[in-house]
Structures are given as structure tokens and as C-alpha cells.
Amino acid sequence: MEYKKAFEFIVGKVEEELIKHEYERQKVASEDSNELVALFTSSNIAYSVVYYKDKQQMILRSCTMTEDGPDNEWKTLATWLYDDETATQSDAESIANDFIEGVSGAVAIKRAKQVKQKKKKDDDGNADPKFLAKRFITYFPELKDEIKSEEDCYFPFRGATFAKEHIAPRVEKYVRQSSKSDAEKMAGLFSTQYGNGDADTRSIITIVILNYLNDEDFGVLFEYFDDDLKTAAKTAHKYKGKTVKPEKVKKKKQSKISTLKDSR
């Protein structure tokens, strides 16, 4: 079985399994002509299937997902030799079954839980900007196609840019036309997503979307925010339209003791 066909067969089987666990296949192009690469990501873990032509190796590997995408500290989970001059369909099926076990077995489940727990310890929440964007589809159904277009054209998902261009203007228009009940529901969405969100998501809510609103529209939602979002939104709103200069690092004065030591 020719190696390209074997690679796509194996990747297809792995994809079928990972989709069940809410992984997404990303569009990636190999930077090396010696490689064939497929990438699958979740909010916590990335899996990659790679075929090295020169070594005739089919490899399954994983790494942790960060706010900017895979951290690229790949750990090899399984390695198989695949020589397409002698390998058969049966060999490809054996590799696929082994890789499926690698991404769905007990060890894989434990791996995912450990990464998720670590992320929760580092951040109060782990819902990313793309998750936030999808929550607004209920209010703005047209976002579904726009999110798909963003995913097809960019990786990782440009959360702040997408929110500024596609979400914030719609929220502004919605708030101005909303009843008290509608405004309360929208505010509840912001409070929930702020509580569940990672650091990027929280910043997008306060700095990008809420600061897009004028004071009157901001006040309509602010009334219904929970205490955590009220505090964060009020603080962020003070910086609306302002450019925050980075803090200058003060030079430390050299002590007399160190001067004496250096002069010896």
C-alpha cells in the first residue's frame, strides 16, 4: 500500500475517534518535504500523526495546547516502520488501531485530565476565545459561517480580532434595541463566560467587547453583571480609549559594597 494512501487511511481512522472527543482537525502544511503531517486539537491537548519519508516511520505524538496553539514540545506516543514496497492494508490497519488506542485509551484519558487540571490551577477558567464566539451564535446565527471562515483561514483562532470585527458591533446594536429582559439575558451570558473563561477570553470580554460600547449602553448591561464581572468591567472601562504606557524599569543603584568588590 503506497505510503500516502496509508497515511490518509490512518489519519482518517484517528480523526473518526478524536471527533468523538471534540477534537478538530486543523489545516496545516508541512514545512519539510520529507514529512506528511496531520494535526488535531482540543482546548487542552494536540495530537499529530507524522510520516517521515526518509526513515519510513509513521509516528503518533502529543503536546499541550496553549493560548497560542500547540506548545510544540512533542512527546512520541507510538512509532511504526512503514515501507510501502512491502507493507499491506493489514499493516496500515494495525498502525491505525494502535494510534486509536493511543488517543482514546485509559492512558490518553488520564493524560487529558492531568492537563485540564493543570490549566485550571493556572487559570480560573479554560474556555477559550473560540468557545466564547460560539456562545453568541444563539443571538447572532450568522456568526456560525463567520466562525467557520475564520477557522479555515487562520490558526490559531484570532479571538480578539474576531470579537472586535464581528461580535462587538452586533452586541452594541442588540443592547440598544433590547428590552430589560433581553439585556439581563445578555449580561448573564457575559457573566457566565467571564467566570468560565481563560485569561484571553476575560480580556476579550472586558477590553474588546464591553469597552466597544458607549457609557449608556455599557450601563444597561452593567446593572445585571455578577460581582466578579462588575469589578473587572468597571476597572477595564477606565482605560477605554487610553493608551497604557509600559512601566519603565528603574535602574538599580550600585551599592558601595559591590563597588568596592569590583575595584579590587
PDB file of C-alpha atoms in Angstrom:
ATOM      1  CA  MET A   1       0.000   0.000   0.000  1.00  0.00           C
ATOM      2  CA  GLU A   2       1.537   3.329  -1.110  1.00  0.00           C
ATOM      3  CA  TYR A   3       2.636   5.465   1.874  1.00  0.00           C
ATOM      4  CA  LYS A   4       0.445   8.478   1.041  1.00  0.00           C
ATOM      5  CA  LYS A   5      -2.669   6.307   0.884  1.00  0.00           C
ATOM      6  CA  ALA A   6      -1.638   4.541   4.090  1.00  0.00           C
ATOM      7  CA  PHE A   7      -1.087   7.894   5.822  1.00  0.00           C
ATOM      8  CA  GLU A   8      -4.528   9.200   4.845  1.00  0.00           C
ATOM      9  CA  PHE A   9      -6.138   5.899   5.866  1.00  0.00           C
ATOM     10  CA  ILE A  10      -4.504   6.006   9.310  1.00  0.00           C
ATOM     11  CA  VAL A  11      -5.221   9.703   9.789  1.00  0.00           C
ATOM     12  CA  GLY A  12      -8.841   9.130   8.801  1.00  0.00           C
ATOM     13  CA  LYS A  13      -9.278   6.430  11.432  1.00  0.00           C
ATOM     14  CA  VAL A  14      -7.634   8.612  14.112  1.00  0.00           C
ATOM     15  CA  GLU A  15      -9.865  11.521  13.111  1.00  0.00           C
ATOM     16  CA  GLU A  16     -13.007   9.390  13.436  1.00  0.00           C
ATOM     17  CA  GLU A  17     -12.021   8.592  17.011  1.00  0.00           C
ATOM     18  CA  LEU A  18     -10.909  12.074  18.044  1.00  0.00           C
ATOM     19  CA  ILE A  19     -14.060  13.744  16.724  1.00  0.00           C
ATOM     20  CA  LYS A  20     -15.980  11.754  19.337  1.00  0.00           C
ATOM     21  CA  HIS A  21     -13.921  13.561  21.975  1.00  0.00           C
ATOM     22  CA  GLU A  22     -14.467  17.038  20.470  1.00  0.00           C
ATOM     23  CA  TYR A  23     -11.106  17.360  18.721  1.00  0.00           C
ATOM     24  CA  GLU A  24     -10.841  19.310  15.473  1.00  0.00           C
ATOM     25  CA  ARG A  25      -8.559  18.594  12.541  1.00  0.00           C
ATOM     26  CA  GLN A  26      -6.575  21.681  11.615  1.00  0.00           C
ATOM     27  CA  LYS A  27      -5.412  22.648   8.148  1.00  0.00           C
ATOM     28  CA  VAL A  28      -1.624  22.531   8.304  1.00  0.00           C
ATOM     29  CA  ALA A  29       1.059  22.279   5.666  1.00  0.00           C
ATOM     30  CA  SER A  30       4.332  20.525   6.367  1.00  0.00           C
ATOM     31  CA  GLU A  31       7.371  22.798   6.379  1.00  0.00           C
ATOM     32  CA  ASP A  32       9.544  19.863   5.338  1.00  0.00           C
ATOM     33  CA  SER A  33       9.136  17.978   2.047  1.00  0.00           C
ATOM     34  CA  ASN A  34      10.290  14.880   3.895  1.00  0.00           C
ATOM     35  CA  GLU A  35       7.143  14.833   6.070  1.00  0.00           C
ATOM     36  CA  LEU A  36       3.429  14.233   5.879  1.00  0.00           C
ATOM     37  CA  VAL A  37       1.607  15.820   8.839  1.00  0.00           C
ATOM     38  CA  ALA A  38      -1.905  15.845  10.301  1.00  0.00           C
ATOM     39  CA  LEU A  39      -2.851  17.890  13.367  1.00  0.00           C
ATOM     40  CA  PHE A  40      -5.800  17.522  15.755  1.00  0.00           C
ATOM     41  CA  THR A  41      -6.500  19.911  18.627  1.00  0.00           C
ATOM     42  CA  SER A  42      -8.752  20.315  21.639  1.00  0.00           C
ATOM     43  CA  SER A  43      -8.648  23.059  24.270  1.00  0.00           C
ATOM     44  CA  ASN A  44      -6.072  21.081  26.246  1.00  0.00           C
ATOM     45  CA  ILE A  45      -4.140  18.661  24.039  1.00  0.00           C
ATOM     46  CA  ALA A  46      -2.887  18.431  20.458  1.00  0.00           C
ATOM     47  CA  TYR A  47      -2.232  15.149  18.627  1.00  0.00           C
ATOM     48  CA  SER A  48      -0.209  14.833  15.466  1.00  0.00           C
ATOM     49  CA  VAL A  49       0.313  11.959  13.026  1.00  0.00           C
ATOM     50  CA  VAL A  50       3.562  12.260  11.065  1.00  0.00           C
ATOM     51  CA  TYR A  51       5.184  10.150   8.354  1.00  0.00           C
ATOM     52  CA  TYR A  52       8.915  10.612   7.764  1.00  0.00           C
ATOM     53  CA  LYS A  53       9.712   9.502   4.229  1.00  0.00           C
ATOM     54  CA  ASP A  54      13.450   9.013   4.688  1.00  0.00           C
ATOM     55  CA  LYS A  55      13.045   6.911   7.854  1.00  0.00           C
ATOM     56  CA  GLN A  56       9.823   5.261   6.647  1.00  0.00           C
ATOM     57  CA  GLN A  57       8.321   5.888  10.074  1.00  0.00           C
ATOM     58  CA  MET A  58       4.691   6.525  10.997  1.00  0.00           C
ATOM     59  CA  ILE A  59       4.545   8.406  14.323  1.00  0.00           C
ATOM     60  CA  LEU A  60       1.829   9.444  16.763  1.00  0.00           C
ATOM     61  CA  ARG A  61       2.773  12.277  19.116  1.00  0.00           C
ATOM     62  CA  SER A  62       1.124  14.739  21.500  1.00  0.00           C
ATOM     63  CA  CYS A  63       1.759  18.064  23.202  1.00  0.00           C
ATOM     64  CA  THR A  64      -0.049  20.551  25.402  1.00  0.00           C
ATOM     65  CA  MET A  65      -2.213  23.300  23.925  1.00  0.00           C
ATOM     66  CA  THR A  66      -1.509  26.884  24.983  1.00  0.00           C
ATOM     67  CA  GLU A  67      -3.384  30.135  24.312  1.00  0.00           C
ATOM     68  CA  ASP A  68      -1.367  30.478  21.094  1.00  0.00           C
ATOM     69  CA  GLY A  69      -1.749  26.885  19.897  1.00  0.00           C
ATOM     70  CA  PRO A  70       0.356  23.733  20.440  1.00  0.00           C
ATOM     71  CA  ASP A  71       3.424  24.347  22.609  1.00  0.00           C
ATOM     72  CA  ASN A  72       5.376  22.125  20.155  1.00  0.00           C
ATOM     73  CA  GLU A  73       7.050  20.171  22.956  1.00  0.00           C
ATOM     74  CA  TRP A  74       6.013  16.951  21.253  1.00  0.00           C
ATOM     75  CA  LYS A  75       6.133  13.584  23.021  1.00  0.00           C
ATOM     76  CA  THR A  76       6.220  10.485  20.856  1.00  0.00           C
ATOM     77  CA  LEU A  77       3.485   8.029  21.814  1.00  0.00           C
ATOM     78  CA  ALA A  78       3.980   5.366  19.142  1.00  0.00           C
ATOM     79  CA  THR A  79       6.370   4.658  16.266  1.00  0.00           C
ATOM     80  CA  TRP A  80       5.893   2.170  13.436  1.00  0.00           C
ATOM     81  CA  LEU A  81       8.023   1.360  10.415  1.00  0.00           C
ATOM     82  CA  TYR A  82       6.082   1.575   7.165  1.00  0.00           C
ATOM     83  CA  ASP A  83       7.821   0.540   3.962  1.00  0.00           C
ATOM     84  CA  ASP A  84       5.267   0.898   1.186  1.00  0.00           C
ATOM     85  CA  GLU A  85       7.144  -1.559  -1.018  1.00  0.00           C
ATOM     86  CA  THR A  86       6.320  -4.398   1.341  1.00  0.00           C
ATOM     87  CA  ALA A  87       3.571  -3.069   3.648  1.00  0.00           C
ATOM     88  CA  THR A  88      -0.028  -4.099   3.115  1.00  0.00           C
ATOM     89  CA  GLN A  89      -3.513  -2.869   4.016  1.00  0.00           C
ATOM     90  CA  SER A  90      -3.312  -5.087   7.066  1.00  0.00           C
ATOM     91  CA  ASP A  91      -0.190  -3.232   8.271  1.00  0.00           C
ATOM     92  CA  ALA A  92      -1.930   0.124   7.884  1.00  0.00           C
ATOM     93  CA  GLU A  93      -4.914  -1.181   9.855  1.00  0.00           C
ATOM     94  CA  SER A  94      -2.631  -2.382  12.664  1.00  0.00           C
ATOM     95  CA  ILE A  95      -0.997   1.051  12.912  1.00  0.00           C
ATOM     96  CA  ALA A  96      -4.382   2.772  12.856  1.00  0.00           C
ATOM     97  CA  ASN A  97      -5.703   0.563  15.670  1.00  0.00           C
ATOM     98  CA  ASP A  98      -2.614   1.254  17.775  1.00  0.00           C
ATOM     99  CA  PHE A  99      -2.890   5.019  17.215  1.00  0.00           C
ATOM    100  CA  ILE A 100      -6.593   4.944  18.075  1.00  0.00           C
ATOM    101  CA  GLU A 101      -5.726   3.255  21.358  1.00  0.00           C
ATOM    102  CA  GLY A 102      -3.093   5.933  21.917  1.00  0.00           C
ATOM    103  CA  VAL A 103      -5.615   8.771  21.686  1.00  0.00           C
ATOM    104  CA  SER A 104      -8.585   7.115  23.386  1.00  0.00           C
ATOM    105  CA  GLY A 105      -7.339   4.502  25.852  1.00  0.00           C
ATOM    106  CA  ALA A 106      -7.046   4.768  29.621  1.00  0.00           C
ATOM    107  CA  VAL A 107      -3.630   6.432  29.417  1.00  0.00           C
ATOM    108  CA  ALA A 108      -4.940   9.046  26.954  1.00  0.00           C
ATOM    109  CA  ILE A 109      -7.896   9.841  29.217  1.00  0.00           C
ATOM    110  CA  LYS A 110      -5.578  10.220  32.201  1.00  0.00           C
ATOM    111  CA  ARG A 111      -3.286  12.459  30.128  1.00  0.00           C
ATOM    112  CA  ALA A 112      -6.180  14.756  29.181  1.00  0.00           C
ATOM    113  CA  LYS A 113      -7.401  15.003  32.790  1.00  0.00           C
ATOM    114  CA  GLN A 114      -3.933  15.890  34.076  1.00  0.00           C
ATOM    115  CA  VAL A 115      -3.507  18.669  31.520  1.00  0.00           C
ATOM    116  CA  LYS A 116      -7.011  20.014  32.219  1.00  0.00           C
ATOM    117  CA  GLN A 117      -6.374  20.058  35.976  1.00  0.00           C
ATOM    118  CA  LYS A 118      -3.075  21.890  35.462  1.00  0.00           C
ATOM    119  CA  LYS A 119      -4.779  24.500  33.298  1.00  0.00           C
ATOM    120  CA  LYS A 120      -7.500  25.043  35.887  1.00  0.00           C
ATOM    121  CA  LYS A 121      -4.812  25.597  38.507  1.00  0.00           C
ATOM    122  CA  ASP A 122      -3.070  28.152  36.292  1.00  0.00           C
ATOM    123  CA  ASP A 123      -6.265  29.928  35.200  1.00  0.00           C
ATOM    124  CA  ASP A 124      -9.631  30.321  36.878  1.00  0.00           C
ATOM    125  CA  GLY A 125     -11.250  29.018  33.671  1.00  0.00           C
ATOM    126  CA  ASN A 126     -10.273  27.221  30.498  1.00  0.00           C
ATOM    127  CA  ALA A 127     -12.919  28.240  27.949  1.00  0.00           C
ATOM    128  CA  ASP A 128     -11.019  29.827  25.060  1.00  0.00           C
ATOM    129  CA  PRO A 129     -11.953  32.752  22.755  1.00  0.00           C
ATOM    130  CA  LYS A 130     -13.370  30.450  20.070  1.00  0.00           C
ATOM    131  CA  PHE A 131     -15.673  28.889  22.655  1.00  0.00           C
ATOM    132  CA  LEU A 132     -16.781  32.407  23.610  1.00  0.00           C
ATOM    133  CA  ALA A 133     -17.501  33.311  19.983  1.00  0.00           C
ATOM    134  CA  LYS A 134     -19.674  30.228  19.518  1.00  0.00           C
ATOM    135  CA  ARG A 135     -21.808  31.168  22.522  1.00  0.00           C
ATOM    136  CA  PHE A 136     -23.045  34.235  20.635  1.00  0.00           C
ATOM    137  CA  ILE A 137     -24.451  32.162  17.764  1.00  0.00           C
ATOM    138  CA  THR A 138     -27.719  31.886  19.721  1.00  0.00           C
ATOM    139  CA  TYR A 139     -28.084  35.665  19.437  1.00  0.00           C
ATOM    140  CA  PHE A 140     -26.455  36.128  16.036  1.00  0.00           C
ATOM    141  CA  PRO A 141     -26.884  32.974  13.877  1.00  0.00           C
ATOM    142  CA  GLU A 142     -24.825  34.452  11.034  1.00  0.00           C
ATOM    143  CA  LEU A 143     -21.738  34.132  13.256  1.00  0.00           C
ATOM    144  CA  LYS A 144     -21.689  30.387  12.549  1.00  0.00           C
ATOM    145  CA  ASP A 145     -20.456  30.890   8.978  1.00  0.00           C
ATOM    146  CA  GLU A 146     -18.101  33.684  10.013  1.00  0.00           C
ATOM    147  CA  ILE A 147     -16.503  31.483  12.687  1.00  0.00           C
ATOM    148  CA  LYS A 148     -16.095  28.696  10.122  1.00  0.00           C
ATOM    149  CA  SER A 149     -14.426  31.127   7.729  1.00  0.00           C
ATOM    150  CA  GLU A 150     -12.075  32.307  10.487  1.00  0.00           C
ATOM    151  CA  GLU A 151     -11.151  28.710  11.323  1.00  0.00           C
ATOM    152  CA  ASP A 152     -10.475  27.907   7.665  1.00  0.00           C
ATOM    153  CA  CYS A 153      -8.263  30.937   7.115  1.00  0.00           C
ATOM    154  CA  TYR A 154      -6.387  31.310  10.400  1.00  0.00           C
ATOM    155  CA  PHE A 155      -4.812  29.116  13.038  1.00  0.00           C
ATOM    156  CA  PRO A 156      -4.878  29.672  15.900  1.00  0.00           C
ATOM    157  CA  PHE A 157      -8.279  31.379  16.094  1.00  0.00           C
ATOM    158  CA  ARG A 158      -7.823  35.181  16.271  1.00  0.00           C
ATOM    159  CA  GLY A 159     -10.096  35.721  19.250  1.00  0.00           C
ATOM    160  CA  ALA A 160      -9.579  39.459  19.848  1.00  0.00           C
ATOM    161  CA  THR A 161      -9.718  40.403  16.155  1.00  0.00           C
ATOM    162  CA  PHE A 162     -12.818  38.300  15.565  1.00  0.00           C
ATOM    163  CA  ALA A 163     -14.590  39.775  18.601  1.00  0.00           C
ATOM    164  CA  LYS A 164     -13.775  43.343  17.577  1.00  0.00           C
ATOM    165  CA  GLU A 165     -14.900  42.897  13.953  1.00  0.00           C
ATOM    166  CA  HIS A 166     -17.843  40.508  14.273  1.00  0.00           C
ATOM    167  CA  ILE A 167     -19.189  40.396  17.846  1.00  0.00           C
ATOM    168  CA  ALA A 168     -18.795  43.841  19.424  1.00  0.00           C
ATOM    169  CA  PRO A 169     -20.754  45.783  16.736  1.00  0.00           C
ATOM    170  CA  ARG A 170     -23.614  43.279  16.945  1.00  0.00           C
ATOM    171  CA  VAL A 171     -23.700  43.445  20.748  1.00  0.00           C
ATOM    172  CA  GLU A 172     -23.869  47.248  20.545  1.00  0.00           C
ATOM    173  CA  LYS A 173     -26.837  47.127  18.163  1.00  0.00           C
ATOM    174  CA  TYR A 174     -28.531  44.400  20.221  1.00  0.00           C
ATOM    175  CA  VAL A 175     -28.236  46.317  23.507  1.00  0.00           C
ATOM    176  CA  ARG A 176     -29.703  49.490  22.001  1.00  0.00           C
ATOM    177  CA  GLN A 177     -32.765  47.586  20.799  1.00  0.00           C
ATOM    178  CA  SER A 178     -33.160  45.218  23.750  1.00  0.00           C
ATOM    179  CA  SER A 179     -35.771  45.083  26.476  1.00  0.00           C
ATOM    180  CA  LYS A 180     -34.770  44.797  30.131  1.00  0.00           C
ATOM    181  CA  SER A 181     -35.303  41.042  29.951  1.00  0.00           C
ATOM    182  CA  ASP A 182     -33.104  40.714  26.849  1.00  0.00           C
ATOM    183  CA  ALA A 183     -30.385  42.875  28.380  1.00  0.00           C
ATOM    184  CA  GLU A 184     -30.426  40.746  31.533  1.00  0.00           C
ATOM    185  CA  LYS A 185     -30.009  37.550  29.484  1.00  0.00           C
ATOM    186  CA  MET A 186     -27.128  39.045  27.504  1.00  0.00           C
ATOM    187  CA  ALA A 187     -25.460  40.212  30.722  1.00  0.00           C
ATOM    188  CA  GLY A 188     -25.886  36.701  32.116  1.00  0.00           C
ATOM    189  CA  LEU A 189     -24.049  35.298  29.101  1.00  0.00           C
ATOM    190  CA  PHE A 190     -21.145  37.673  29.706  1.00  0.00           C
ATOM    191  CA  SER A 191     -21.012  36.818  33.425  1.00  0.00           C
ATOM    192  CA  THR A 192     -21.008  33.071  32.771  1.00  0.00           C
ATOM    193  CA  GLN A 193     -18.354  33.240  30.058  1.00  0.00           C
ATOM    194  CA  TYR A 194     -16.200  35.573  32.141  1.00  0.00           C
ATOM    195  CA  GLY A 195     -16.350  33.108  35.036  1.00  0.00           C
ATOM    196  CA  ASN A 196     -15.509  30.115  32.829  1.00  0.00           C
ATOM    197  CA  GLY A 197     -13.059  31.851  30.515  1.00  0.00           C
ATOM    198  CA  ASP A 198      -9.289  31.721  30.338  1.00  0.00           C
ATOM    199  CA  ALA A 199      -7.196  34.892  30.598  1.00  0.00           C
ATOM    200  CA  ASP A 200      -7.603  35.754  26.888  1.00  0.00           C
ATOM    201  CA  THR A 201     -11.363  35.271  26.993  1.00  0.00           C
ATOM    202  CA  ARG A 202     -11.728  37.524  30.023  1.00  0.00           C
ATOM    203  CA  SER A 203      -9.700  40.255  28.363  1.00  0.00           C
ATOM    204  CA  ILE A 204     -11.765  39.995  25.181  1.00  0.00           C
ATOM    205  CA  ILE A 205     -14.980  40.380  27.183  1.00  0.00           C
ATOM    206  CA  THR A 206     -13.856  43.427  29.162  1.00  0.00           C
ATOM    207  CA  ILE A 207     -11.383  45.234  26.899  1.00  0.00           C
ATOM    208  CA  VAL A 208     -12.651  44.364  23.414  1.00  0.00           C
ATOM    209  CA  ILE A 209     -16.426  43.882  23.590  1.00  0.00           C
ATOM    210  CA  LEU A 210     -17.621  45.852  26.629  1.00  0.00           C
ATOM    211  CA  ASN A 211     -15.242  48.751  26.003  1.00  0.00           C
ATOM    212  CA  TYR A 212     -16.628  48.974  22.475  1.00  0.00           C
ATOM    213  CA  LEU A 213     -19.914  50.195  24.000  1.00  0.00           C
ATOM    214  CA  ASN A 214     -20.604  53.810  24.901  1.00  0.00           C
ATOM    215  CA  ASP A 215     -21.253  54.638  28.558  1.00  0.00           C
ATOM    216  CA  GLU A 216     -25.033  54.413  28.246  1.00  0.00           C
ATOM    217  CA  ASP A 217     -25.059  51.009  26.549  1.00  0.00           C
ATOM    218  CA  PHE A 218     -22.375  49.771  28.941  1.00  0.00           C
ATOM    219  CA  GLY A 219     -24.561  50.820  31.870  1.00  0.00           C
ATOM    220  CA  VAL A 220     -27.557  48.878  30.528  1.00  0.00           C
ATOM    221  CA  LEU A 221     -25.600  45.603  30.791  1.00  0.00           C
ATOM    222  CA  PHE A 222     -23.536  46.535  33.856  1.00  0.00           C
ATOM    223  CA  GLU A 223     -26.629  46.559  36.050  1.00  0.00           C
ATOM    224  CA  TYR A 224     -27.094  42.815  35.536  1.00  0.00           C
ATOM    225  CA  PHE A 225     -23.457  41.605  35.701  1.00  0.00           C
ATOM    226  CA  ASP A 226     -22.427  39.382  38.602  1.00  0.00           C
ATOM    227  CA  ASP A 227     -19.997  40.831  41.161  1.00  0.00           C
ATOM    228  CA  ASP A 228     -16.823  39.439  39.550  1.00  0.00           C
ATOM    229  CA  LEU A 229     -17.593  40.872  36.128  1.00  0.00           C
ATOM    230  CA  LYS A 230     -18.794  44.162  37.603  1.00  0.00           C
ATOM    231  CA  THR A 231     -15.422  44.640  39.278  1.00  0.00           C
ATOM    232  CA  ALA A 232     -13.419  43.653  36.182  1.00  0.00           C
ATOM    233  CA  ALA A 233     -15.583  45.603  33.731  1.00  0.00           C
ATOM    234  CA  LYS A 234     -15.532  48.761  35.859  1.00  0.00           C
ATOM    235  CA  THR A 235     -11.744  48.640  36.082  1.00  0.00           C
ATOM    236  CA  ALA A 236     -11.319  47.966  32.354  1.00  0.00           C
ATOM    237  CA  HIS A 237     -13.780  50.731  31.401  1.00  0.00           C
ATOM    238  CA  LYS A 238     -11.469  53.327  32.981  1.00  0.00           C
ATOM    239  CA  TYR A 239      -8.925  52.536  30.268  1.00  0.00           C
ATOM    240  CA  LYS A 240     -11.353  52.893  27.362  1.00  0.00           C
ATOM    241  CA  GLY A 241      -9.736  54.955  24.603  1.00  0.00           C
ATOM    242  CA  LYS A 242      -6.493  55.305  26.544  1.00  0.00           C
ATOM    243  CA  THR A 243      -3.048  54.052  25.591  1.00  0.00           C
ATOM    244  CA  VAL A 244      -1.355  52.441  28.535  1.00  0.00           C
ATOM    245  CA  LYS A 245       2.383  53.068  28.522  1.00  0.00           C
ATOM    246  CA  PRO A 246       4.600  50.234  29.721  1.00  0.00           C
ATOM    247  CA  GLU A 247       6.144  50.789  33.109  1.00  0.00           C
ATOM    248  CA  LYS A 248       9.727  51.989  32.973  1.00  0.00           C
ATOM    249  CA  VAL A 249      12.174  49.729  34.721  1.00  0.00           C
ATOM    250  CA  LYS A 250      14.124  51.702  37.284  1.00  0.00           C
ATOM    251  CA  LYS A 251      17.856  51.178  37.259  1.00  0.00           C
ATOM    252  CA  LYS A 252      19.174  49.772  40.489  1.00  0.00           C
ATOM    253  CA  LYS A 253      21.764  51.875  42.212  1.00  0.00           C
ATOM    254  CA  GLN A 254      25.040  50.083  42.701  1.00  0.00           C
ATOM    255  CA  SER A 255      25.831  49.681  46.362  1.00  0.00           C
ATOM    256  CA  LYS A 256      29.109  50.878  47.817  1.00  0.00           C
ATOM    257  CA  ILE A 257      29.919  47.318  48.864  1.00  0.00           C
ATOM    258  CA  SER A 258      29.626  45.970  45.324  1.00  0.00           C
ATOM    259  CA  THR A 259      31.677  48.934  44.024  1.00  0.00           C
ATOM    260  CA  LEU A 260      34.475  48.132  46.432  1.00  0.00           C
ATOM    261  CA  LYS A 261      34.403  44.459  45.442  1.00  0.00           C
ATOM    262  CA  ASP A 262      34.538  45.320  41.716  1.00  0.00           C
ATOM    263  CA  SER A 263      37.534  47.654  42.228  1.00  0.00           C
ATOM    264  CA  ARG A 264      39.694  45.004  43.833  1.00  0.00           C
TER     265      ARG A 264
END
